[in-house]
């Protein structure tokens, strides 16, 4: 599935790190940063999460809700949040259902090998549930700056 700017963001129903159900529709009326990342505690993903953490108040001040999502388990998310003191929820999309909805589970090539994996992508969703921006060239160490531009 290809998601484009201007379309309604697909709603989803998934579990966060605590096993609580998160739906996109529960954030209607708020701006949402939905960021897909490959794996907890890897260098790029840690840099990205910590950049969002360090700029969390500025993002809140602009009316954003932050939702991170990867295929890691709830337990891995709990450990990642605890280790880096992350103030936002992480969705455990272990069955890749939300990844499939947003087209972020794709064939990737690395060092001549092909495998399926998460394509690091951030979707900015406005208050009415419409995708207002898609960041596909994520700067992991300056991601908040890309969002707040």
CSV table of C-alpha atoms in Angstrom, one decimal:
chain,number,residue,atom,x,y,z
A,1,UNK,CA,0.0,0.0,0.0
A,2,UNK,CA,1.2,3.5,-0.8
A,3,UNK,CA,0.4,6.3,1.6
A,4,UNK,CA,0.4,9.8,0.2
A,5,UNK,CA,0.2,13.3,1.7
A,6,UNK,CA,-3.4,14.5,1.8
A,7,UNK,CA,-5.0,11.2,2.4
A,8,UNK,CA,-6.7,10.0,5.6
A,9,UNK,CA,-4.2,8.1,7.7
A,10,UNK,CA,-5.3,4.5,8.1
A,11,UNK,CA,-6.6,3.8,11.6
A,12,UNK,CA,-5.1,0.9,13.5
A,13,UNK,CA,-5.5,-1.0,16.7
A,14,UNK,CA,-2.3,-2.2,18.4
A,15,UNK,CA,-0.6,-2.7,21.8
A,16,UNK,CA,1.9,-0.4,23.4
A,17,UNK,CA,4.8,-1.4,25.7
A,18,UNK,CA,2.3,-2.0,28.6
A,19,UNK,CA,-0.2,-4.0,26.6
A,20,UNK,CA,-2.6,-1.1,26.4
A,21,UNK,CA,-4.5,-0.7,23.2
A,22,UNK,CA,-3.6,2.3,21.0
A,23,UNK,CA,-5.7,3.5,18.1
A,24,UNK,CA,-4.9,6.4,15.8
A,25,UNK,CA,-8.5,7.6,16.1
A,26,UNK,CA,-8.1,8.1,19.9
A,27,UNK,CA,-5.8,11.1,19.0
A,28,UNK,CA,-8.4,12.8,16.7
A,29,UNK,CA,-8.0,16.6,17.3
A,30,UNK,CA,-4.3,16.3,18.0
A,31,UNK,CA,-1.3,16.3,15.6
A,32,UNK,CA,0.4,12.9,15.6
A,33,UNK,CA,4.0,12.0,14.8
A,34,UNK,CA,3.8,8.3,13.9
A,35,UNK,CA,7.4,7.1,13.4
A,36,UNK,CA,8.4,3.6,12.2
A,37,UNK,CA,11.8,2.4,13.1
A,38,UNK,CA,13.6,-0.9,12.6
A,39,UNK,CA,14.8,-2.1,16.1
A,40,UNK,CA,15.1,-1.0,19.7
A,41,UNK,CA,18.6,-0.2,21.1
A,42,UNK,CA,20.4,-0.1,17.8
A,43,UNK,CA,22.5,3.0,17.1
A,44,UNK,CA,20.3,4.8,14.6
A,45,UNK,CA,17.1,4.0,16.4
A,46,UNK,CA,18.5,5.0,19.7
A,47,UNK,CA,19.7,8.3,18.3
A,48,UNK,CA,16.3,9.0,16.8
A,49,UNK,CA,14.4,8.1,20.0
A,50,UNK,CA,16.7,10.2,22.1
A,51,UNK,CA,16.5,13.2,19.7
A,52,UNK,CA,12.7,13.1,20.1
A,53,UNK,CA,13.1,12.7,23.8
A,54,UNK,CA,15.4,15.7,24.1
A,55,UNK,CA,13.0,17.8,22.0
A,56,UNK,CA,9.8,16.4,23.5
A,57,UNK,CA,8.7,19.6,25.2
A,58,UNK,CA,9.1,21.6,22.0
A,59,UNK,CA,7.1,18.9,20.2
A,60,UNK,CA,4.4,19.0,22.9
A,61,UNK,CA,4.3,22.8,22.7
A,62,UNK,CA,3.5,22.5,19.0
A,63,UNK,CA,0.6,20.2,19.8
A,64,UNK,CA,2.3,16.9,18.7
A,65,UNK,CA,1.7,13.4,20.2
A,66,UNK,CA,4.6,11.1,19.5
A,67,UNK,CA,4.1,7.4,18.8
A,68,UNK,CA,7.0,5.1,17.9
A,69,UNK,CA,6.4,1.8,16.3
A,70,UNK,CA,8.5,-1.2,15.5
A,71,UNK,CA,8.2,-5.0,15.3
A,72,UNK,CA,9.8,-5.4,18.7
A,73,UNK,CA,7.9,-7.0,21.6
A,74,UNK,CA,6.3,-5.1,24.4
A,75,UNK,CA,9.1,-6.3,26.8
A,76,UNK,CA,11.8,-5.0,24.4
A,77,UNK,CA,10.0,-1.7,24.3
A,78,UNK,CA,9.8,-1.6,28.1
A,79,UNK,CA,13.5,-2.1,28.3
A,80,UNK,CA,14.2,0.5,25.6
A,81,UNK,CA,12.0,3.1,27.3
A,82,UNK,CA,13.5,2.4,30.8
A,83,UNK,CA,17.1,2.6,29.5
A,84,UNK,CA,16.7,5.9,27.7
A,85,UNK,CA,13.9,7.5,29.7
A,86,UNK,CA,11.6,7.8,26.7
A,87,UNK,CA,8.5,9.9,27.5
A,88,UNK,CA,6.3,8.6,24.7
A,89,UNK,CA,4.6,5.2,24.0
A,90,UNK,CA,6.1,2.6,21.7
A,91,UNK,CA,3.8,0.3,19.7
A,92,UNK,CA,4.7,-3.4,19.5
A,93,UNK,CA,3.7,-4.3,15.9
A,94,UNK,CA,5.0,-7.9,16.1
A,95,UNK,CA,2.6,-9.1,13.5
A,96,UNK,CA,3.5,-6.2,11.2
A,97,UNK,CA,-0.2,-5.3,10.7
A,98,UNK,CA,0.4,-1.5,11.1
A,99,UNK,CA,3.6,-1.7,9.0
A,100,UNK,CA,1.6,-3.3,6.2
A,101,UNK,CA,-1.1,-0.6,6.5
A,102,UNK,CA,1.5,2.1,6.1
A,103,UNK,CA,3.7,0.3,3.5
A,104,UNK,CA,6.8,0.4,5.8
A,105,UNK,CA,7.5,-3.4,5.7
A,106,UNK,CA,9.5,-3.8,2.5
A,107,UNK,CA,12.2,-5.7,0.8
A,108,UNK,CA,15.5,-4.1,1.8
A,109,UNK,CA,19.0,-4.6,0.4
A,110,UNK,CA,22.1,-4.4,2.6
A,111,UNK,CA,25.6,-5.4,1.6
A,112,UNK,CA,24.3,-7.4,-1.3
A,113,UNK,CA,21.7,-9.3,0.8
A,114,UNK,CA,18.0,-8.9,0.5
A,115,UNK,CA,15.6,-9.3,3.5
A,116,UNK,CA,12.2,-7.9,4.6
A,117,UNK,CA,12.4,-5.1,7.1
A,118,UNK,CA,11.1,-1.8,8.4
A,119,UNK,CA,11.8,1.2,6.2
A,120,UNK,CA,12.4,4.1,8.6
A,121,UNK,CA,9.6,6.5,7.9
A,122,UNK,CA,7.7,9.2,9.8
A,123,UNK,CA,4.1,10.2,9.1
A,124,UNK,CA,2.8,13.6,10.4
A,125,UNK,CA,-0.9,13.4,10.8
A,126,UNK,CA,-3.0,16.5,11.4
A,127,UNK,CA,-5.8,17.1,13.8
A,128,UNK,CA,-8.4,15.8,11.4
A,129,UNK,CA,-6.5,12.6,10.7
A,130,UNK,CA,-5.0,13.6,7.3
A,131,UNK,CA,-1.4,12.9,6.5
A,132,UNK,CA,0.2,16.3,6.2
A,133,UNK,CA,3.8,15.2,5.7
A,134,UNK,CA,5.9,12.0,5.1
A,135,UNK,CA,9.5,12.0,6.1
A,136,UNK,CA,11.3,9.2,4.3
A,137,UNK,CA,14.9,10.5,4.6
A,138,UNK,CA,15.0,10.6,8.4
A,139,UNK,CA,17.9,12.3,10.1
A,140,UNK,CA,18.2,10.1,13.2
A,141,UNK,CA,20.2,12.7,15.2
A,142,UNK,CA,18.0,15.7,14.1
A,143,UNK,CA,14.6,14.2,13.6
A,144,UNK,CA,12.7,16.7,15.8
A,145,UNK,CA,14.1,19.5,13.7
A,146,UNK,CA,12.6,17.8,10.6
A,147,UNK,CA,9.2,17.6,12.3
A,148,UNK,CA,9.3,21.1,13.7
A,149,UNK,CA,10.4,22.8,10.4
